Short mmCIF file of C-alpha atoms and ligand atoms in Angstrom, two decimals:
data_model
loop_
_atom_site.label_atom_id
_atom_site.label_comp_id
_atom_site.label_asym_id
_atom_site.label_seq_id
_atom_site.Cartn_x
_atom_site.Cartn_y
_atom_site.Cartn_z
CA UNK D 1 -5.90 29.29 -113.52
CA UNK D 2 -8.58 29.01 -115.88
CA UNK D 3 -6.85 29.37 -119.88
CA UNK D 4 -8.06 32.59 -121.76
CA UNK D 5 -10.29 31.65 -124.83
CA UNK D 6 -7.60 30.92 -127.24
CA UNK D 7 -8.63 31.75 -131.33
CA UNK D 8 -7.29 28.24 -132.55
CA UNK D 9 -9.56 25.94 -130.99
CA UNK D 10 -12.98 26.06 -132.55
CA UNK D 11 -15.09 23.98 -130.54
CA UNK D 12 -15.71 23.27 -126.83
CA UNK D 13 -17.60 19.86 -125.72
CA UNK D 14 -18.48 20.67 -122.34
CA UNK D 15 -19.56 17.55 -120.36
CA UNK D 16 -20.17 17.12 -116.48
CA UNK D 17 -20.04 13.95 -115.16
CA UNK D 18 -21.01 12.39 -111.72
CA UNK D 19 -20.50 9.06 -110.86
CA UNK D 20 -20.47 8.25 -114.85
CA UNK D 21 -17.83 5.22 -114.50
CA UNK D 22 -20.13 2.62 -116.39
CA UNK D 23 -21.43 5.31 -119.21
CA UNK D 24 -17.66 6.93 -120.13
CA UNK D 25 -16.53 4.36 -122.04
CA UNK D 26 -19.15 3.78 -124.59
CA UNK D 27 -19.60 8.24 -124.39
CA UNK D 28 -15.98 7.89 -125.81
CA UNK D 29 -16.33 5.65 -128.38
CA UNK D 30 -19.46 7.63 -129.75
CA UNK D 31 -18.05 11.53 -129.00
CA UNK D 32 -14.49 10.92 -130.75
CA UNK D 33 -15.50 10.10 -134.02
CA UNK D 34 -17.63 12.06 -134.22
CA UNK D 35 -15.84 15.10 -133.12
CA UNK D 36 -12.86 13.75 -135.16
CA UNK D 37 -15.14 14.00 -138.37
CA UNK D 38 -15.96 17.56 -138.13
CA UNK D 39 -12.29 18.55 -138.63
CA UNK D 40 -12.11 21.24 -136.58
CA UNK D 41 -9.85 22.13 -133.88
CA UNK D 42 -11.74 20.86 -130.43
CA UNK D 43 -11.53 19.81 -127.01
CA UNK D 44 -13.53 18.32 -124.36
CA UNK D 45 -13.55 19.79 -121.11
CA UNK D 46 -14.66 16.25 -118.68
CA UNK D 47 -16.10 18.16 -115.67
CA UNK D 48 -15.85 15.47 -112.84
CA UNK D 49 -18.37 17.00 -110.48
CA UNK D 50 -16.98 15.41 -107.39
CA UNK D 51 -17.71 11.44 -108.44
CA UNK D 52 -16.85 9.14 -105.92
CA UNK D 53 -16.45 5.87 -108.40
CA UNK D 54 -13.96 5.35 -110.97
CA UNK D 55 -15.08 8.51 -113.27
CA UNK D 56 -11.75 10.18 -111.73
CA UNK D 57 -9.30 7.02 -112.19
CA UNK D 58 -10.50 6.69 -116.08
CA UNK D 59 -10.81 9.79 -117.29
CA UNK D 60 -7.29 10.53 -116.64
CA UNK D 61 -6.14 7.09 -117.98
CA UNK D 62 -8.64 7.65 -121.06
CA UNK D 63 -6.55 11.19 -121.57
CA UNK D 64 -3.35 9.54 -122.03
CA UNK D 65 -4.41 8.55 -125.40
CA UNK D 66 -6.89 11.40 -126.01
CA UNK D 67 -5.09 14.73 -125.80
CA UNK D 68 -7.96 16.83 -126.76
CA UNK D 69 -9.51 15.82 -123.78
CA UNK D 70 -9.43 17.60 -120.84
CA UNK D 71 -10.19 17.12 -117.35
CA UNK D 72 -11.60 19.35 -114.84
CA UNK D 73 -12.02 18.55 -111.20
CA UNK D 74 -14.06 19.41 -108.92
CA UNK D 75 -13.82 19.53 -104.88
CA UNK D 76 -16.69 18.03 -103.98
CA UNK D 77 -19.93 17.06 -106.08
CA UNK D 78 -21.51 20.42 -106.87
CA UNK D 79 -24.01 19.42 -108.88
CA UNK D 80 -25.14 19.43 -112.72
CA UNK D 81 -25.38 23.29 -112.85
CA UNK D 82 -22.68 24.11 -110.93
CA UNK D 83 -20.82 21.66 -113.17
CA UNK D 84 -21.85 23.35 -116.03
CA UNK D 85 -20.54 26.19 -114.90
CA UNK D 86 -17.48 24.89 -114.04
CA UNK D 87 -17.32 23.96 -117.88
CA UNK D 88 -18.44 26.81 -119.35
CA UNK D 89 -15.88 29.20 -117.43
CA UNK D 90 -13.06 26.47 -118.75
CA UNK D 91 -14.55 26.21 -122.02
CA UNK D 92 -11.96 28.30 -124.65
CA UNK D 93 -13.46 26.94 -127.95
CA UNK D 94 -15.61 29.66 -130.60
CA UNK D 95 -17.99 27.48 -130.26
CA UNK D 96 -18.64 25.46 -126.93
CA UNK D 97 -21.72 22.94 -126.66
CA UNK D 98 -22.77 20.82 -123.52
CA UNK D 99 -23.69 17.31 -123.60
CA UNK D 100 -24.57 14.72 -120.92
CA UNK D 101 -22.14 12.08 -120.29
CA UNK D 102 -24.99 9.46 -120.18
CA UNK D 103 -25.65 9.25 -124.25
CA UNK D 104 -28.85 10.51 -124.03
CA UNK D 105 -28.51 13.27 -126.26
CA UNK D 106 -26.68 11.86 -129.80
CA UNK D 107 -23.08 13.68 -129.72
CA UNK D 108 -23.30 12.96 -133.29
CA UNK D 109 -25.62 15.81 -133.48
CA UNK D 110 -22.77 18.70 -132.17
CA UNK D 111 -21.33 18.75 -135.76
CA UNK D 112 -25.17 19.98 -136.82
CA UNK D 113 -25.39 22.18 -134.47
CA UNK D 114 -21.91 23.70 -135.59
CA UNK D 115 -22.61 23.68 -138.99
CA UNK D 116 -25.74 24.85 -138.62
CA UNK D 117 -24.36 28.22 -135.98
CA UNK D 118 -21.67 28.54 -138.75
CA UNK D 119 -23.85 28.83 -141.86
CA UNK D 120 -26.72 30.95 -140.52
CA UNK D 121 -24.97 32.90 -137.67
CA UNK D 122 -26.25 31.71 -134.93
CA UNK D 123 -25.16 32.53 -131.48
CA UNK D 124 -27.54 29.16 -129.69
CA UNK D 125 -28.76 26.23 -131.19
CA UNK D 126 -30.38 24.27 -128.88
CA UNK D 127 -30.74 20.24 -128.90
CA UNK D 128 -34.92 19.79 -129.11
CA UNK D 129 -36.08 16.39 -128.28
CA UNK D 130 -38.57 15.38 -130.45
CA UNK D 131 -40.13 12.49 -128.23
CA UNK D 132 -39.64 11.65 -124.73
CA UNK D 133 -40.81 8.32 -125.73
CA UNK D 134 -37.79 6.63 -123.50
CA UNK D 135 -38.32 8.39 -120.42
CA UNK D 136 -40.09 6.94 -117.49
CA UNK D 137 -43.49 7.89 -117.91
CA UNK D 138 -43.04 9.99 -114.56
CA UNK D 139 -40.09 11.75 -116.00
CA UNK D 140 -42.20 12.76 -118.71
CA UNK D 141 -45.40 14.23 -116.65
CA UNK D 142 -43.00 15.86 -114.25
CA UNK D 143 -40.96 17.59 -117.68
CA UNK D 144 -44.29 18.23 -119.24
CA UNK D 145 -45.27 20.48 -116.09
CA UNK D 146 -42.08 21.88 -115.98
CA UNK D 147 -41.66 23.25 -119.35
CA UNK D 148 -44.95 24.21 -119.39
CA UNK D 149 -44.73 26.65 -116.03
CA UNK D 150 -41.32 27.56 -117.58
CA UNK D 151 -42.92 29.31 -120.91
CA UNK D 152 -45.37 31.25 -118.43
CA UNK D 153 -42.72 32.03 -115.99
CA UNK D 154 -40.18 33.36 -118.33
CA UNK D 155 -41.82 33.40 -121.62
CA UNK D 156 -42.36 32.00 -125.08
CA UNK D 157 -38.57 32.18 -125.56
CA UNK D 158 -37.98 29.09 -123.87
CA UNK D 159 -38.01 25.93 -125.90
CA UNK D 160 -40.11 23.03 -124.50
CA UNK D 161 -38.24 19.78 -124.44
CA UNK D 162 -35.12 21.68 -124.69
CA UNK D 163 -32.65 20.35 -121.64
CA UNK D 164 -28.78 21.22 -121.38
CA UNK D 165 -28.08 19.94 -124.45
CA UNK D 166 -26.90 22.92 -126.95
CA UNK D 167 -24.19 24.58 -128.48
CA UNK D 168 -23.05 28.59 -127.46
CA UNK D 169 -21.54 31.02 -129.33
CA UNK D 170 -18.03 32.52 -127.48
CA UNK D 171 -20.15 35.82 -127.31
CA UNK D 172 -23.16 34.17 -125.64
CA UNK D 173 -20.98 31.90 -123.25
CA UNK D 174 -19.56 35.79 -122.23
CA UNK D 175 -22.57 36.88 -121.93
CA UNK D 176 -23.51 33.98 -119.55
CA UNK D 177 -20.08 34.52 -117.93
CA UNK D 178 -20.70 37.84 -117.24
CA UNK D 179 -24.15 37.59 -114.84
CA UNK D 180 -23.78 37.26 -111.15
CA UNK D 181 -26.36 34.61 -110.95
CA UNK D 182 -25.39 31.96 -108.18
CA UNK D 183 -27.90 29.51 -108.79
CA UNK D 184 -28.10 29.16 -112.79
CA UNK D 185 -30.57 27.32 -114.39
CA UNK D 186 -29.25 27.37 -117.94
CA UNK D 187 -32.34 25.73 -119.48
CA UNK D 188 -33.72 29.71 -118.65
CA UNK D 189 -31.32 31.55 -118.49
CA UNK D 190 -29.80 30.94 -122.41
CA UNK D 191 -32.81 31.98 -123.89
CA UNK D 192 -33.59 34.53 -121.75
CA UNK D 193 -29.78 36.55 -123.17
CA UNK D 194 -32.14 36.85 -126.50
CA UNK D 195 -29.42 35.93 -128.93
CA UNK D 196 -29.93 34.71 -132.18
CA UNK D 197 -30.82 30.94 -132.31
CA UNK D 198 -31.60 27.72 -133.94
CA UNK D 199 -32.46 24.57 -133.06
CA UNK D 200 -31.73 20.70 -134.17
CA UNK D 201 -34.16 17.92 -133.45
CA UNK D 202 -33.14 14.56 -132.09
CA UNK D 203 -34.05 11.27 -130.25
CA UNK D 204 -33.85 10.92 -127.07
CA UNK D 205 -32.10 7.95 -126.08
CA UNK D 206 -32.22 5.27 -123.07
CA UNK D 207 -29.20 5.98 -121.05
CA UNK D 208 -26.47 3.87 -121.75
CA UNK D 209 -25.41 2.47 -118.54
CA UNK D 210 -25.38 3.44 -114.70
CA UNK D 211 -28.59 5.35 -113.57
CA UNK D 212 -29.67 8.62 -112.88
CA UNK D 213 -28.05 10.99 -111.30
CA UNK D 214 -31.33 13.13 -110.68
CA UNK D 215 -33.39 11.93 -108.04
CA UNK D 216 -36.18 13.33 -107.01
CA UNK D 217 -34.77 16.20 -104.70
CA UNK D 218 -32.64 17.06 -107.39
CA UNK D 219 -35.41 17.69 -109.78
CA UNK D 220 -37.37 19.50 -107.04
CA UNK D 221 -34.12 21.86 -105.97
CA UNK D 222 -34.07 22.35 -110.41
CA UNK D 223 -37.74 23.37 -110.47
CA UNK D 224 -37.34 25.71 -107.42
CA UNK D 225 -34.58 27.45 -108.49
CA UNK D 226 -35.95 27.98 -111.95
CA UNK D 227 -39.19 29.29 -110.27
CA UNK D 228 -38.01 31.82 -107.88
CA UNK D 229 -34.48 32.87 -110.08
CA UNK D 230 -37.08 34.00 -112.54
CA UNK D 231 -40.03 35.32 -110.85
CA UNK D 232 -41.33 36.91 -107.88
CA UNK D 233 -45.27 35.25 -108.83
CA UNK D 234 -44.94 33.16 -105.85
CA UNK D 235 -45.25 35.69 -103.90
CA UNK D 236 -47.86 37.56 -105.57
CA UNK D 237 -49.90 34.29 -104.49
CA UNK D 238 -49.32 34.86 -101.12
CA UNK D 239 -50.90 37.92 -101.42
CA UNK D 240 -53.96 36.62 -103.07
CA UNK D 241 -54.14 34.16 -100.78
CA UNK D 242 -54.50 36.33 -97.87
CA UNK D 243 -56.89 38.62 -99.33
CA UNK D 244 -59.05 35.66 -100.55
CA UNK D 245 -58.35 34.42 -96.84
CA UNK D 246 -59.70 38.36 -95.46
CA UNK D 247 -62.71 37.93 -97.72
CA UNK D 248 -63.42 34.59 -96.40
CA UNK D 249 -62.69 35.78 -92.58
CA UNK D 250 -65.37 39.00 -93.51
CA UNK D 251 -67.71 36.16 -94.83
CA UNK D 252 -67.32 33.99 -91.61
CA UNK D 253 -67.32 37.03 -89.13
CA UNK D 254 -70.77 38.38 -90.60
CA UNK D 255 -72.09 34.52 -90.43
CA UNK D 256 -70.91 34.09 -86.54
CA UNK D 257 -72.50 37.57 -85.46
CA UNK D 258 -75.97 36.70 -86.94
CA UNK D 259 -75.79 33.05 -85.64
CA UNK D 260 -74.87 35.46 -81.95
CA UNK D 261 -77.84 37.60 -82.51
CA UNK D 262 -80.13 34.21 -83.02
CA UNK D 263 -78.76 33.06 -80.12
CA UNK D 264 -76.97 29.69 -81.69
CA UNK D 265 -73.64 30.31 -80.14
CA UNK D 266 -72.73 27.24 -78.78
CA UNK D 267 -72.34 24.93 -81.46
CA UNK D 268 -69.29 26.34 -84.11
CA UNK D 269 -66.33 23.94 -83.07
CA UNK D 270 -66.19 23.03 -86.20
CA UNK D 271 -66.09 25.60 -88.23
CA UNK D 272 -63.82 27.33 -85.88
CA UNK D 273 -61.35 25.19 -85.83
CA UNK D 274 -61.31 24.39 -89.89
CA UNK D 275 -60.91 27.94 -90.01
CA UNK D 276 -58.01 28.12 -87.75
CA UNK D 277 -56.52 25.31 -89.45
CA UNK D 278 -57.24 26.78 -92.90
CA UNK D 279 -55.69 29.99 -91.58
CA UNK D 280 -52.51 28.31 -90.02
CA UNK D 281 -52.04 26.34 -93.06
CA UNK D 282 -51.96 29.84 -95.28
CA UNK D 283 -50.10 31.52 -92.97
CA UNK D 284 -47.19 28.72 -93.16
CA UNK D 285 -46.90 28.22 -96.96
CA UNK D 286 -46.50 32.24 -97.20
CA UNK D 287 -43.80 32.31 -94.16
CA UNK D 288 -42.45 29.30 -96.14
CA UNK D 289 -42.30 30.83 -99.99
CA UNK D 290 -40.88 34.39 -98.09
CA UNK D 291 -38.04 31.50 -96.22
CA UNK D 292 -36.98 31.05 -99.93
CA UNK D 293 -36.96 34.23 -101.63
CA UNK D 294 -34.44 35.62 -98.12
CA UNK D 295 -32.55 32.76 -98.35
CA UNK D 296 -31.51 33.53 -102.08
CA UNK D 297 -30.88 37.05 -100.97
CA UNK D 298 -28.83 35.44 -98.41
CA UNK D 299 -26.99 33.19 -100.42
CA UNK D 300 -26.39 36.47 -103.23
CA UNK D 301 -25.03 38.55 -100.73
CA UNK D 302 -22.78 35.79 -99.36
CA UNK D 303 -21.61 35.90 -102.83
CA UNK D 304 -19.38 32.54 -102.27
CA UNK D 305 -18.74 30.57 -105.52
CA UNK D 306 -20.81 27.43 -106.48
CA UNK D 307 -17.87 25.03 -107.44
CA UNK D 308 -14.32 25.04 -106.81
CA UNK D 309 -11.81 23.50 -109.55
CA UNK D 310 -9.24 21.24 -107.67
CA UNK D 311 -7.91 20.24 -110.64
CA UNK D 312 -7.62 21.08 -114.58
CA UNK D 313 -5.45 19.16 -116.94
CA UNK D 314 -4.62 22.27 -119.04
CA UNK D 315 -2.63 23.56 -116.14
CA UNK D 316 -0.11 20.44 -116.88
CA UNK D 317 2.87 22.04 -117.36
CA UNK D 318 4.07 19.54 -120.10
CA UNK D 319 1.67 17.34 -122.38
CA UNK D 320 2.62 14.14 -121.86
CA UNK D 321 0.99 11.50 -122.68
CA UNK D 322 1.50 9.23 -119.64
CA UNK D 323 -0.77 11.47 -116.86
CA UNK D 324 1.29 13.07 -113.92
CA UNK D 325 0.12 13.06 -110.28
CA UNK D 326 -1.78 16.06 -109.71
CA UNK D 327 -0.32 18.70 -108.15
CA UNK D 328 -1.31 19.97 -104.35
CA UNK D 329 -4.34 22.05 -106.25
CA UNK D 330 -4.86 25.43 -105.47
CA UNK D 331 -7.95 27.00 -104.43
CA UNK D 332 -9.23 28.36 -107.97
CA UNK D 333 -12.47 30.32 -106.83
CA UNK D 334 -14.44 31.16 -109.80
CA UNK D 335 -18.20 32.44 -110.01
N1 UDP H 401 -24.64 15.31 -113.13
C1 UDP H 401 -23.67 16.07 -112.49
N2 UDP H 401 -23.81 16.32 -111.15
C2 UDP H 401 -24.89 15.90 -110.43
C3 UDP H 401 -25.90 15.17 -111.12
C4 UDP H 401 -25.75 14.90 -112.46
O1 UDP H 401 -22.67 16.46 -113.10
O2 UDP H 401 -24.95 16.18 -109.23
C5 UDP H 401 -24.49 15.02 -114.57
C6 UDP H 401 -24.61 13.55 -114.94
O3 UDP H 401 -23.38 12.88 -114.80
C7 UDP H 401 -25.06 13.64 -116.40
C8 UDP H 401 -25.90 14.90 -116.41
O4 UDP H 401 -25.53 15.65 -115.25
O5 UDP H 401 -23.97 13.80 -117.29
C9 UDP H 401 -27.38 14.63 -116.40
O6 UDP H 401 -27.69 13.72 -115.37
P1 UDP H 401 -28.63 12.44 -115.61
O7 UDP H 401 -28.39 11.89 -116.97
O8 UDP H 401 -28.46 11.50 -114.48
O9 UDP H 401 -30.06 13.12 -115.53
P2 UDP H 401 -31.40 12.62 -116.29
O10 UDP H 401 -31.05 12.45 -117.72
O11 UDP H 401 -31.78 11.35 -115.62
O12 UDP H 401 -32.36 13.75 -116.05
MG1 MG H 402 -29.55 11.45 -118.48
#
């Protein structure tokens, strides 16, 4: 059972965390002063997306002496959305912000982003990096394209350079809580609510330890769920495609008749078959971008949830300091 936002705890540090063994220790030592400095009531909800190394084993050691940490598990790795979400359900702080576990983003900056929420109102303040200076160079071109489709996909609203690092008002996180979406990309989907919001500039660091957690086909599955959750344009290409295709065909079909009528009709193996090819190719990509627009309608009707919680401390009957064994968990579907 997921707690109901309580009124006493004022801050939420959602953080997921996948195969983050080597980086949690030195995240600790950073995050808990600096959370203990802003005086406020907090806690920090450790989503364990389904790690298979130590992440599991530690944090629950590392939450016998840390009792405003808490520890969600999930099944099976879900992935850095998904965990997200897991977190952000949990989450019963005011205030809850998201930071990765790898010390990229400073947690020393969460107590600016309160203070900053607090003092003007603010229902998002969003962590902007102001150079990507420690990012592969391939991280950066691929981000740069990204952000940039982004702001013409969804709009202005979106910050460039701003990932999943931010702090949410209780009303925004209910507002988030509150759409159906199955595959959220928060990145878009935050400043797409329209709250009111600020934003804090930082450095982007080196990650601590370990290594990413993103290859590749994770940043591909990102940028093609934040394309098609957020626009249908895709499609609208296949369109132009085929009549640029049917103006091209017209063009070719007026070209083969008059090379006919000046009786040329043997050579054209060529062209025929770039044609064909050309065709076959178009033909492909459209059945391909269709293939993903019916499989999210699939996946929405399907409606099954994106993560399932074996395990959250706060369900601990008593808060001991020495960790119990879990108990059998229970199937705790949320969306
Ligand atoms: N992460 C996760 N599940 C995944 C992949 C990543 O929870 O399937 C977490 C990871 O532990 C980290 C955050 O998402 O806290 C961002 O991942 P990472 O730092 O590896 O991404 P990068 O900074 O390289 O883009
Ligand atoms: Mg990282």
């Amino acid at each position: 059972m997921t707690p109901a936002p309580d009124n006493r705890t004022e801050l939420s540090v959602v953080i997921p965390m996948y195969n983050e063994q080597e980086a949690l220790p030195a995240l600790v030592a950073r995050l808990r002063p600096a959370l203990d400095g802003t005086g406020v009531r907090y806690e920090v909800v450790a989503v364990n997306d389904g790690s298979t190394d130590g992440t599991s084993a530690l944090l629950r050691e590392l939450r016998g002496e840390w009792s405003e940490l808490r520890v969600v598990e999930l099944r099976r790795n879900s992935g850095h959305q998904a965990a997200l979400t897991a977190g952000l359900h949990s989450a019963v702080g005011a205030y809850v912000a998201s930071i990765d576990a790898d010390l990229q983003d400073p947690p020393e900056k969460i107590a600016e982003m309160l203070e900053l929420a607090r003092r003007d109102d603010l229902d998002i303040v969003y962590g902007v990096r102001s150079d990507r200076s420690t990012d592969s160079g391939f991280k950066r071109r691929t981000a740069g394209l990204y952000y940039w489709l982004m702001r013409r996909l969804v709009g202005k609203r979106v910050p460039s350079q701003a990932g999943d690092f931010r702090l949410l008002s209780r009303e925004a996180v209910d507002a988030l809580k509150a759409l159906p979406d199955q595959q959220q990309v928060y990145r878009l989907l935050v400043p797409w609510l329209g709250f009111r919001s600020g934003q804090v500039t930082y450095h982007r660091d080196e990650r601590v330890a370990g290594e990413t957690k993103y290859p590749l086909s994770k940043m591909i599955r990102l940028a093609v769920d934040s394309i098609t959750n957020f626009s249908a344009a895709p499609l609208r290409i296949a369109t132009w495609l085929g009549v640029a295709s049917f103006f091209a065909c017209f063009g070719m079909s007026i070209a083969t008749l008059a090379v006919h009528l000046a009786g040329h009709t043997v050579p054209g193996w060529t062209s025929l078959f770039v044609g064909m090819l050309f065709i076959g190719g178009i033909q492909l990509i459209c059945v391909g971008l269709l293939g993903e627009y019916i499989g999210r309608i699939y996946t929405a009707v399907q409606s099954r949830p994106t993560y399932f919680i074996g395990y959250d401390s706060a369900d601990d009957g008593q808060e001991s300091a020495n960790f119990a064994a879990p108990r059998e968990p229970e199937l705790t579907e949320v969306r």
